[in-house]
């Protein structure tokens, strides 16, 4: 497979690029691969997934189009990949003709299953295809033997070439099975999301993250189809799991974009879906006062319908605004405690532990270190009991800060470094960012000035990469403090 970015001198390593170059030179004398046209060549080869005939047909258009225009046209559909070339048999002068010939050789049952493959993205498991298309092993083997799908034994997943998928989509569009196939696909993958999403809160957390990641493209298609066709029960069922996935996989910016697009599509709906979407993954550009009004409205509605879990969520989110934006720990504590009471009544221990840790930090801001330690320790104990490894790593950071303030630098550093190890193993970038800042602060004030400063700077750039604005602000504030301590007040002011 051709990578997204290579240098010109590396191009000869990739057969697809070399084939494009050869075919291009047959069409346009003197054609050369240059760094300026290489990205579009790579894009073209990736779009056709290295299919030799498709690459040849793509390059043949250089008499009229630039490489960039060719890449753009391919994205519009497979009918672009055709040309009048007398040295090719008639049925090889377009991708559609080739696929039409293969289609005609299929049985009616094989055609039915093949056209339904159009709904999949990024591969699929045997269980998924058998559930969604109602196929059997014999049909699956037949489609594999005819090279219409590929089976990767190492991952135990099946894949369909993107151009074949587009062709299957054209066939599905004119069939009487399009809606039902999409509905079965959406039902399957949103149920899949909910099932594994429940495991994000406990023992199988890391495995669940991996499984959701493997079928993330299918989940996105299922989510979007459900929105477009107003399958609101299906959308609502997936909100919590999708939100957790984005948070724990450090895809905060993507989560914000997806939820914002969903809100825009469903605005005005009177069901409980829209209010729930409205208070999750608000954009960083949103005004805090507006977000507070949304949360208070959502809380009022949740209380009116006796939805304790949603009420608890709103209480904690209101508390976070008072805590981090308005810098009012007293109001934050009141709302945290209201949410915590509901989570205790529901025995919702995952969110209870998170709220307890945040409540502890609010008490720390008021100077109540003893209360802080009691609450953070309770949070940590619950997270260990439910095997919430990533949550525990976050709370270890809070324990590290508590011991840091108590003057025990060595113990504080141990907490934070152990947490960082967990987060690196899980590739939990958001956690690494926050812990990196903590470790940097501890090291700086423990005499390891350069190392501490470097860690905070690295954490800032990591936060910038994933769009974690709060951590960026915290990192800059820490660097400003370091500059003030060093007597560089001009730098401190500029940060």
Short mmCIF file of C-alpha atoms in Angstrom, two decimals:
data_model
loop_
_atom_site.label_atom_id
_atom_site.label_comp_id
_atom_site.label_asym_id
_atom_site.label_seq_id
_atom_site.Cartn_x
_atom_site.Cartn_y
_atom_site.Cartn_z
CA UNK A 1 0.00 0.00 0.00
CA UNK A 2 1.28 3.45 -0.87
CA UNK A 3 1.74 5.65 2.22
CA UNK A 4 0.19 9.11 2.45
CA UNK A 5 3.49 10.95 2.09
CA UNK A 6 6.80 9.98 0.48
CA UNK A 7 9.70 11.72 -1.24
CA UNK A 8 10.23 11.55 -5.01
CA UNK A 9 13.33 9.41 -4.57
CA UNK A 10 11.24 6.84 -2.69
CA UNK A 11 8.59 6.55 -5.43
CA UNK A 12 10.34 3.71 -7.26
CA UNK A 13 9.76 1.46 -4.26
CA UNK A 14 6.03 1.34 -4.96
CA UNK A 15 4.73 -0.67 -7.90
CA UNK A 16 1.49 1.32 -8.19
CA UNK A 17 3.35 4.63 -8.58
CA UNK A 18 5.76 3.13 -11.08
CA UNK A 19 2.85 1.74 -13.13
CA UNK A 20 1.17 5.16 -13.12
CA UNK A 21 4.43 6.76 -14.27
CA UNK A 22 4.88 4.21 -17.08
CA UNK A 23 1.28 4.63 -18.30
CA UNK A 24 1.54 8.41 -18.03
CA UNK A 25 4.66 8.45 -20.21
CA UNK A 26 2.78 6.46 -22.87
CA UNK A 27 0.10 9.16 -22.85
CA UNK A 28 2.20 12.27 -22.30
CA UNK A 29 5.79 12.17 -23.50
CA UNK A 30 8.22 13.55 -20.97
CA UNK A 31 5.92 13.04 -17.99
CA UNK A 32 7.91 12.97 -14.75
CA UNK A 33 7.03 12.36 -11.13
CA UNK A 34 7.84 15.48 -9.14
CA UNK A 35 7.32 16.44 -5.52
CA UNK A 36 4.58 18.83 -6.67
CA UNK A 37 2.45 16.16 -8.42
CA UNK A 38 3.40 13.23 -6.19
CA UNK A 39 0.62 13.81 -3.59
CA UNK A 40 -2.06 13.62 -6.30
CA UNK A 41 -0.45 10.49 -7.80
CA UNK A 42 -0.43 8.89 -4.35
CA UNK A 43 -4.07 9.90 -3.86
CA UNK A 44 -5.01 8.37 -7.22
CA UNK A 45 -3.21 5.09 -6.48
CA UNK A 46 -4.86 4.92 -3.06
CA UNK A 47 -8.32 5.66 -4.45
CA UNK A 48 -8.09 2.74 -6.88
CA UNK A 49 -6.26 0.67 -4.22
CA UNK A 50 -3.48 -0.30 -6.63
CA UNK A 51 -5.75 -1.92 -9.23
CA UNK A 52 -3.50 -2.05 -12.37
CA UNK A 53 -6.23 -1.48 -14.98
CA UNK A 54 -7.64 1.43 -12.98
CA UNK A 55 -4.17 3.00 -12.73
CA UNK A 56 -3.66 2.67 -16.50
CA UNK A 57 -7.08 4.16 -17.24
CA UNK A 58 -6.42 7.01 -14.80
CA UNK A 59 -3.09 7.92 -16.41
CA UNK A 60 -4.66 7.86 -19.89
CA UNK A 61 -6.59 11.03 -18.99
CA UNK A 62 -3.39 13.10 -18.78
CA UNK A 63 -4.00 14.29 -22.35
CA UNK A 64 -6.83 16.44 -20.97
CA UNK A 65 -6.50 16.67 -17.18
CA UNK A 66 -3.88 17.31 -14.53
CA UNK A 67 -3.08 14.60 -12.00
CA UNK A 68 -4.99 16.59 -9.38
CA UNK A 69 -8.08 16.73 -11.62
CA UNK A 70 -7.85 12.99 -12.29
CA UNK A 71 -7.84 12.28 -8.55
CA UNK A 72 -10.87 14.53 -8.08
CA UNK A 73 -12.82 12.86 -10.89
CA UNK A 74 -12.22 9.36 -9.51
CA UNK A 75 -13.89 10.44 -6.28
CA UNK A 76 -17.03 11.24 -8.27
CA UNK A 77 -17.52 7.68 -9.48
CA UNK A 78 -16.11 4.74 -11.41
CA UNK A 79 -17.55 5.79 -14.80
CA UNK A 80 -14.68 8.25 -15.13
CA UNK A 81 -12.31 5.27 -15.46
CA UNK A 82 -12.98 4.56 -19.10
CA UNK A 83 -11.16 5.39 -22.32
CA UNK A 84 -11.07 4.53 -26.02
CA UNK A 85 -7.84 2.58 -26.30
CA UNK A 86 -7.73 0.33 -29.36
CA UNK A 87 -4.94 -1.79 -27.92
CA UNK A 88 -7.28 -2.97 -25.15
CA UNK A 89 -10.17 -5.42 -25.59
CA UNK A 90 -13.57 -3.67 -25.52
CA UNK A 91 -14.50 -5.04 -22.10
CA UNK A 92 -11.26 -3.72 -20.62
CA UNK A 93 -11.69 -0.13 -21.81
CA UNK A 94 -13.60 0.84 -18.67
CA UNK A 95 -13.73 -0.35 -15.08
CA UNK A 96 -17.51 -0.62 -15.36
CA UNK A 97 -17.21 -2.93 -18.37
CA UNK A 98 -14.84 -5.18 -16.47
CA UNK A 99 -17.17 -5.25 -13.46
CA UNK A 100 -20.24 -5.77 -15.66
CA UNK A 101 -18.58 -8.87 -17.10
CA UNK A 102 -17.88 -10.22 -13.59
CA UNK A 103 -21.44 -9.37 -12.50
CA UNK A 104 -22.93 -11.34 -15.38
CA UNK A 105 -21.01 -14.42 -14.26
CA UNK A 106 -22.57 -14.34 -10.77
CA UNK A 107 -25.61 -16.32 -9.72
CA UNK A 108 -28.70 -14.40 -8.61
CA UNK A 109 -27.91 -15.11 -4.95
CA UNK A 110 -24.30 -13.99 -5.39
CA UNK A 111 -25.48 -10.79 -7.06
CA UNK A 112 -27.86 -10.10 -4.17
CA UNK A 113 -25.12 -10.50 -1.56
CA UNK A 114 -22.48 -8.66 -3.58
CA UNK A 115 -24.59 -5.52 -4.07
CA UNK A 116 -25.25 -5.38 -0.33
CA UNK A 117 -21.50 -5.17 0.31
CA UNK A 118 -21.79 -1.52 -0.73
CA UNK A 119 -22.89 -0.52 2.78
CA UNK A 120 -19.62 -1.61 4.41
CA UNK A 121 -16.62 0.63 5.00
CA UNK A 122 -13.15 -0.36 6.13
CA UNK A 123 -13.79 -4.11 6.09
CA UNK A 124 -16.14 -6.35 8.03
CA UNK A 125 -16.26 -9.58 10.01
CA UNK A 126 -17.93 -12.83 8.97
CA UNK A 127 -20.52 -12.32 11.71
CA UNK A 128 -21.35 -8.84 10.36
CA UNK A 129 -21.81 -9.87 6.73
CA UNK A 130 -23.82 -12.96 7.64
CA UNK A 131 -26.10 -10.95 9.92
CA UNK A 132 -26.59 -7.99 7.58
CA UNK A 133 -26.80 -9.76 4.21
CA UNK A 134 -28.16 -13.12 5.41
CA UNK A 135 -25.44 -14.90 3.45
CA UNK A 136 -23.85 -18.27 4.24
CA UNK A 137 -20.32 -19.66 4.23
CA UNK A 138 -20.66 -21.16 0.77
CA UNK A 139 -21.62 -17.82 -0.79
CA UNK A 140 -18.88 -16.08 1.16
CA UNK A 141 -16.31 -18.56 -0.13
CA UNK A 142 -17.59 -18.17 -3.69
CA UNK A 143 -17.26 -14.36 -3.60
CA UNK A 144 -13.75 -14.74 -2.14
CA UNK A 145 -12.72 -17.26 -4.79
CA UNK A 146 -13.95 -14.88 -7.49
CA UNK A 147 -11.78 -12.10 -5.98
CA UNK A 148 -14.80 -9.88 -5.27
CA UNK A 149 -13.81 -9.76 -1.61
CA UNK A 150 -10.54 -10.55 0.15
CA UNK A 151 -10.06 -12.34 3.45
CA UNK A 152 -7.22 -11.34 5.77
CA UNK A 153 -6.46 -14.37 7.92
CA UNK A 154 -4.36 -12.37 10.36
CA UNK A 155 -7.25 -10.03 11.27
CA UNK A 156 -10.06 -12.44 10.34
CA UNK A 157 -11.73 -9.61 8.45
CA UNK A 158 -13.04 -9.32 4.90
CA UNK A 159 -12.40 -6.39 2.58
CA UNK A 160 -13.87 -5.15 -0.69
CA UNK A 161 -11.93 -3.00 -3.14
CA UNK A 162 -13.26 0.57 -3.10
CA UNK A 163 -13.98 0.58 -6.85
CA UNK A 164 -15.90 -2.70 -6.51
CA UNK A 165 -17.77 -1.20 -3.55
CA UNK A 166 -18.79 1.80 -5.69
CA UNK A 167 -19.97 -0.56 -8.41
CA UNK A 168 -21.95 -2.59 -5.85
CA UNK A 169 -23.47 0.66 -4.59
CA UNK A 170 -24.70 1.50 -8.08
CA UNK A 171 -26.34 -1.93 -8.26
CA UNK A 172 -27.88 -1.58 -4.79
CA UNK A 173 -29.34 1.83 -5.67
CA UNK A 174 -31.52 0.34 -8.40
CA UNK A 175 -32.54 -2.69 -6.35
CA UNK A 176 -35.55 -2.97 -4.03
CA UNK A 177 -33.27 -3.86 -1.11
CA UNK A 178 -31.40 -0.60 -0.52
CA UNK A 179 -33.33 0.72 2.49
CA UNK A 180 -33.52 -2.65 4.26
CA UNK A 181 -29.79 -3.29 3.77
CA UNK A 182 -28.84 0.10 5.17
CA UNK A 183 -31.25 -0.34 8.06
CA UNK A 184 -29.78 -3.73 8.96
CA UNK A 185 -26.26 -2.29 8.68
CA UNK A 186 -27.11 0.68 10.92
CA UNK A 187 -28.87 -1.53 13.46
CA UNK A 188 -25.98 -3.98 13.59
CA UNK A 189 -23.22 -1.41 14.04
CA UNK A 190 -24.99 0.88 16.48
CA UNK A 191 -25.81 -2.19 18.60
CA UNK A 192 -22.14 -3.16 18.23
CA UNK A 193 -21.16 0.34 19.44
CA UNK A 194 -23.48 0.15 22.46
CA UNK A 195 -22.32 -3.36 23.41
CA UNK A 196 -18.62 -2.51 23.33
CA UNK A 197 -19.26 1.00 24.61
CA UNK A 198 -20.52 -0.49 27.87
CA UNK A 199 -17.12 -2.17 28.26
CA UNK A 200 -15.33 1.18 27.95
CA UNK A 201 -16.26 1.77 31.58
CA UNK A 202 -14.54 -1.29 33.04
CA UNK A 203 -12.45 -4.41 32.75
CA UNK A 204 -12.46 -4.83 28.96
CA UNK A 205 -11.81 -1.14 28.36
CA UNK A 206 -8.72 -1.35 26.15
CA UNK A 207 -10.07 -4.27 24.12
CA UNK A 208 -13.36 -2.42 23.60
CA UNK A 209 -11.49 0.64 22.32
CA UNK A 210 -9.67 -1.54 19.80
CA UNK A 211 -12.86 -3.28 18.63
CA UNK A 212 -14.70 0.01 18.14
CA UNK A 213 -11.69 1.40 16.29
CA UNK A 214 -11.64 -1.59 13.92
CA UNK A 215 -15.21 -0.88 12.81
CA UNK A 216 -15.22 2.87 13.32
CA UNK A 217 -15.83 3.54 9.60
CA UNK A 218 -18.89 1.28 9.66
CA UNK A 219 -20.12 2.92 12.85
CA UNK A 220 -19.83 6.38 11.28
CA UNK A 221 -21.84 5.27 8.25
CA UNK A 222 -24.47 3.69 10.54
CA UNK A 223 -24.67 6.84 12.67
CA UNK A 224 -25.05 9.13 9.66
CA UNK A 225 -27.66 6.93 7.99
CA UNK A 226 -29.71 6.81 11.20
CA UNK A 227 -29.61 10.61 11.42
CA UNK A 228 -30.53 11.09 7.76
CA UNK A 229 -33.48 8.71 8.10
CA UNK A 230 -34.51 9.98 11.55
CA UNK A 231 -34.02 6.67 13.32
CA UNK A 232 -33.81 8.64 16.55
CA UNK A 233 -34.03 5.70 18.96
CA UNK A 234 -30.94 4.24 17.30
CA UNK A 235 -29.11 7.58 17.47
CA UNK A 236 -30.00 8.10 21.13
CA UNK A 237 -28.84 4.61 22.06
CA UNK A 238 -25.36 5.36 20.70
CA UNK A 239 -24.76 8.82 22.17
CA UNK A 240 -23.03 7.76 25.40
CA UNK A 241 -20.84 5.09 23.81
CA UNK A 242 -19.76 7.33 20.95
CA UNK A 243 -18.93 10.15 23.34
CA UNK A 244 -16.86 7.84 25.55
CA UNK A 245 -15.03 6.47 22.52
CA UNK A 246 -14.06 9.94 21.32
CA UNK A 247 -12.89 10.94 24.79
CA UNK A 248 -10.86 7.82 25.54
CA UNK A 249 -9.33 7.65 22.06
CA UNK A 250 -8.38 11.36 22.33
CA UNK A 251 -10.40 12.29 19.24
CA UNK A 252 -11.99 15.27 20.95
CA UNK A 253 -12.00 17.56 17.92
CA UNK A 254 -13.59 14.89 15.74
CA UNK A 255 -16.19 14.24 18.43
CA UNK A 256 -17.05 17.94 18.56
CA UNK A 257 -17.44 18.07 14.78
CA UNK A 258 -19.62 14.93 14.61
CA UNK A 259 -21.90 16.05 17.45
CA UNK A 260 -22.18 19.58 16.06
CA UNK A 261 -23.19 18.21 12.64
CA UNK A 262 -25.72 15.91 14.32
CA UNK A 263 -27.20 18.79 16.33
CA UNK A 264 -27.56 20.87 13.17
CA UNK A 265 -29.37 18.02 11.41
CA UNK A 266 -31.76 17.26 14.29
CA UNK A 267 -32.41 20.80 15.48
CA UNK A 268 -36.05 21.31 16.38
CA UNK A 269 -36.85 17.68 17.18
CA UNK A 270 -38.98 17.39 20.29
CA UNK A 271 -37.65 14.00 21.41
CA UNK A 272 -35.02 13.59 24.16
CA UNK A 273 -32.27 13.13 21.55
CA UNK A 274 -31.68 16.79 20.75
CA UNK A 275 -31.39 18.01 24.39
CA UNK A 276 -28.86 15.23 25.07
CA UNK A 277 -26.82 16.14 22.00
CA UNK A 278 -26.97 19.82 22.90
CA UNK A 279 -24.97 19.36 26.12
CA UNK A 280 -22.30 17.00 24.81
CA UNK A 281 -19.14 17.92 22.97
CA UNK A 282 -19.85 21.61 22.77
CA UNK A 283 -17.45 23.41 20.44
CA UNK A 284 -14.56 25.25 22.10
CA UNK A 285 -15.78 28.40 20.33
CA UNK A 286 -19.13 28.22 22.11
CA UNK A 287 -19.73 30.89 24.76
CA UNK A 288 -19.61 29.51 28.32
CA UNK A 289 -22.76 31.42 29.29
CA UNK A 290 -24.61 29.83 26.35
CA UNK A 291 -23.39 26.37 27.36
CA UNK A 292 -24.52 27.01 30.94
CA UNK A 293 -28.01 27.97 29.74
CA UNK A 294 -28.15 24.78 27.63
CA UNK A 295 -27.11 22.67 30.60
CA UNK A 296 -29.62 24.29 32.97
CA UNK A 297 -32.41 23.80 30.41
CA UNK A 298 -31.39 20.17 29.85
CA UNK A 299 -31.25 19.61 33.61
CA UNK A 300 -34.75 21.02 34.08
CA UNK A 301 -36.11 18.72 31.36
CA UNK A 302 -34.27 15.69 32.76
CA UNK A 303 -35.67 16.32 36.24
CA UNK A 304 -39.20 16.77 34.84
CA UNK A 305 -39.08 13.32 33.22
CA UNK A 306 -37.36 11.76 36.27
CA UNK A 307 -34.23 10.89 34.25
CA UNK A 308 -31.74 10.58 37.10
CA UNK A 309 -28.73 9.63 34.99
CA UNK A 310 -29.13 12.61 32.65
CA UNK A 311 -29.78 14.88 35.64
CA UNK A 312 -26.56 13.69 37.26
CA UNK A 313 -24.65 14.29 34.03
CA UNK A 314 -25.99 17.86 33.79
CA UNK A 315 -25.20 18.62 37.45
CA UNK A 316 -21.57 17.53 36.96
CA UNK A 317 -21.17 19.45 33.69
CA UNK A 318 -22.58 22.60 35.31
CA UNK A 319 -20.12 22.04 38.16
CA UNK A 320 -17.23 21.78 35.70
CA UNK A 321 -18.15 25.16 34.19
CA UNK A 322 -18.19 26.82 37.62
CA UNK A 323 -14.97 24.99 38.51
CA UNK A 324 -12.82 25.63 35.44
CA UNK A 325 -14.36 28.60 33.61
CA UNK A 326 -15.99 30.79 36.24
CA UNK A 327 -13.37 29.78 38.86
CA UNK A 328 -16.08 29.47 41.48
CA UNK A 329 -15.31 26.28 43.46
CA UNK A 330 -18.16 26.86 45.96
CA UNK A 331 -20.85 26.70 43.27
CA UNK A 332 -18.96 23.86 41.63
CA UNK A 333 -19.01 21.84 44.86
CA UNK A 334 -22.78 22.29 45.25
CA UNK A 335 -23.45 20.92 41.76
CA UNK A 336 -20.84 18.15 42.00
CA UNK A 337 -22.45 16.91 45.22
CA UNK A 338 -25.92 16.90 43.63
CA UNK A 339 -24.65 14.81 40.73
CA UNK A 340 -22.70 12.49 43.03
CA UNK A 341 -25.79 11.82 45.15
CA UNK A 342 -27.70 10.70 42.06
CA UNK A 343 -24.82 8.55 40.80
CA UNK A 344 -24.69 6.84 44.22
CA UNK A 345 -28.43 6.13 44.08
CA UNK A 346 -28.04 4.70 40.56
CA UNK A 347 -24.90 2.75 41.52
CA UNK A 348 -23.31 4.30 38.40
CA UNK A 349 -19.77 3.82 39.67
CA UNK A 350 -17.84 4.86 36.55
CA UNK A 351 -19.22 8.39 36.53
CA UNK A 352 -19.35 8.52 40.32
CA UNK A 353 -15.59 7.98 40.53
CA UNK A 354 -14.91 10.70 37.96
CA UNK A 355 -17.16 13.19 39.79
CA UNK A 356 -15.58 12.40 43.17
CA UNK A 357 -12.12 13.17 41.82
CA UNK A 358 -13.30 16.49 40.38
CA UNK A 359 -15.08 17.36 43.63
CA UNK A 360 -11.83 16.67 45.47
CA UNK A 361 -9.99 19.10 43.21
CA UNK A 362 -12.62 21.77 43.87
CA UNK A 363 -12.09 21.37 47.62
CA UNK A 364 -8.33 21.64 47.03
CA UNK A 365 -8.88 25.06 45.44
CA UNK A 366 -10.56 26.14 48.67
CA UNK A 367 -7.53 24.95 50.62
CA UNK A 368 -9.22 21.87 52.10
CA UNK A 369 -6.41 19.41 51.36
CA UNK A 370 -7.73 16.78 53.77
CA UNK A 371 -11.16 16.65 52.07
CA UNK A 372 -9.41 16.56 48.70
CA UNK A 373 -7.39 13.49 49.66
CA UNK A 374 -10.40 11.63 51.07
CA UNK A 375 -12.47 12.17 47.91
CA UNK A 376 -9.65 11.40 45.48
CA UNK A 377 -8.78 8.22 47.39
CA UNK A 378 -12.43 7.09 47.22
CA UNK A 379 -12.46 7.80 43.50
CA UNK A 380 -9.27 5.78 42.99
CA UNK A 381 -10.60 2.85 45.04
CA UNK A 382 -13.79 2.65 42.96
CA UNK A 383 -11.83 2.80 39.70
CA UNK A 384 -9.62 -0.07 40.81
CA UNK A 385 -12.69 -2.10 41.83
CA UNK A 386 -14.39 -1.70 38.44
CA UNK A 387 -11.09 -2.06 36.52
CA UNK A 388 -11.34 1.41 34.99
CA UNK A 389 -7.66 1.55 34.11
CA UNK A 390 -7.73 4.83 32.20
CA UNK A 391 -9.90 6.54 34.81
CA UNK A 392 -7.54 5.34 37.54
CA UNK A 393 -4.60 6.78 35.62
CA UNK A 394 -6.36 10.17 35.61
CA UNK A 395 -7.03 9.98 39.33
CA UNK A 396 -3.42 8.98 39.98
CA UNK A 397 -2.55 12.38 38.56
CA UNK A 398 -4.86 13.99 41.14
CA UNK A 399 -3.20 11.91 43.87
CA UNK A 400 0.13 13.08 42.55
CA UNK A 401 -0.92 16.71 42.83
CA UNK A 402 -2.23 16.16 46.38
CA UNK A 403 1.08 14.67 47.53
CA UNK A 404 2.97 17.39 45.64
CA UNK A 405 1.12 20.08 47.59
CA UNK A 406 1.91 18.17 50.77
CA UNK A 407 5.62 18.47 49.90
CA UNK A 408 6.21 14.80 49.05
CA UNK A 409 7.79 15.33 45.61
CA UNK A 410 9.13 11.79 45.21
CA UNK A 411 5.78 10.14 45.88
CA UNK A 412 4.00 12.70 43.71
CA UNK A 413 6.34 11.97 40.80
CA UNK A 414 5.82 8.23 41.23
CA UNK A 415 2.02 8.59 40.98
CA UNK A 416 2.24 10.72 37.84
CA UNK A 417 4.89 8.63 36.09
CA UNK A 418 2.97 5.40 36.79
CA UNK A 419 -0.14 7.03 35.34
CA UNK A 420 1.82 8.17 32.30
CA UNK A 421 3.04 4.59 31.70
CA UNK A 422 -0.56 3.31 31.66
CA UNK A 423 -1.65 6.04 29.26
CA UNK A 424 1.24 5.47 26.87
CA UNK A 425 0.48 1.75 26.78
CA UNK A 426 -3.16 2.53 25.99
CA UNK A 427 -2.23 5.36 23.58
CA UNK A 428 -4.47 7.64 25.67
CA UNK A 429 -3.13 10.93 24.30
CA UNK A 430 -5.40 13.26 26.28
CA UNK A 431 -4.31 11.58 29.51
CA UNK A 432 -0.66 11.76 28.48
CA UNK A 433 -1.03 15.49 27.84
CA UNK A 434 -2.47 16.26 31.27
CA UNK A 435 -0.09 13.95 33.09
CA UNK A 436 2.85 15.29 31.13
CA UNK A 437 2.06 18.78 32.38
CA UNK A 438 1.81 17.53 35.98
CA UNK A 439 5.10 15.62 35.75
CA UNK A 440 6.73 18.66 34.19
CA UNK A 441 5.54 20.90 37.04
CA UNK A 442 6.70 18.44 39.71
CA UNK A 443 10.12 18.01 38.08
CA UNK A 444 10.55 21.76 37.61
CA UNK A 445 9.94 22.54 41.26
CA UNK A 446 12.00 19.54 42.33
CA UNK A 447 15.08 21.06 40.70
CA UNK A 448 14.89 19.33 37.31
CA UNK A 449 14.21 22.63 35.61
CA UNK A 450 15.05 21.91 31.97
CA UNK A 451 13.45 18.46 31.95
CA UNK A 452 10.29 19.80 33.56
CA UNK A 453 10.02 22.71 31.15
CA UNK A 454 10.56 20.40 28.15
CA UNK A 455 7.79 18.05 29.30
CA UNK A 456 5.30 20.90 29.59
CA UNK A 457 6.27 22.24 26.14
CA UNK A 458 5.87 18.77 24.58
CA UNK A 459 2.49 18.41 26.28
CA UNK A 460 1.38 21.75 24.84
CA UNK A 461 2.13 20.61 21.27
CA UNK A 462 0.41 17.26 21.86
CA UNK A 463 -2.66 19.10 23.16
CA UNK A 464 -2.57 21.36 20.10
CA UNK A 465 -2.48 18.31 17.81
CA UNK A 466 -5.70 16.86 19.26
CA UNK A 467 -7.48 20.17 19.86
CA UNK A 468 -7.43 19.98 23.68
CA UNK A 469 -7.80 23.70 24.38
CA UNK A 470 -8.03 23.46 28.18
CA UNK A 471 -4.71 21.60 28.38
CA UNK A 472 -3.09 24.10 26.00
CA UNK A 473 -4.13 26.92 28.32
CA UNK A 474 -2.87 25.07 31.38
CA UNK A 475 0.49 24.32 29.72
CA UNK A 476 0.94 27.98 28.74
CA UNK A 477 0.02 29.11 32.26
CA UNK A 478 2.61 26.68 33.67
CA UNK A 479 5.30 27.94 31.28
CA UNK A 480 4.40 31.51 32.27
CA UNK A 481 4.86 30.56 35.93
CA UNK A 482 8.26 29.02 35.14
CA UNK A 483 9.31 32.22 33.37
CA UNK A 484 8.23 34.33 36.35
CA UNK A 485 10.16 32.10 38.76
CA UNK A 486 13.22 32.51 36.51
CA UNK A 487 12.76 36.29 36.55
CA UNK A 488 11.87 36.54 32.86
CA UNK A 489 8.76 38.66 33.37
CA UNK A 490 8.59 39.75 29.72
CA UNK A 491 8.31 36.12 28.58
CA UNK A 492 5.84 35.35 31.35
CA UNK A 493 3.65 38.23 30.22
CA UNK A 494 3.76 37.14 26.55
CA UNK A 495 2.64 33.59 27.39
#
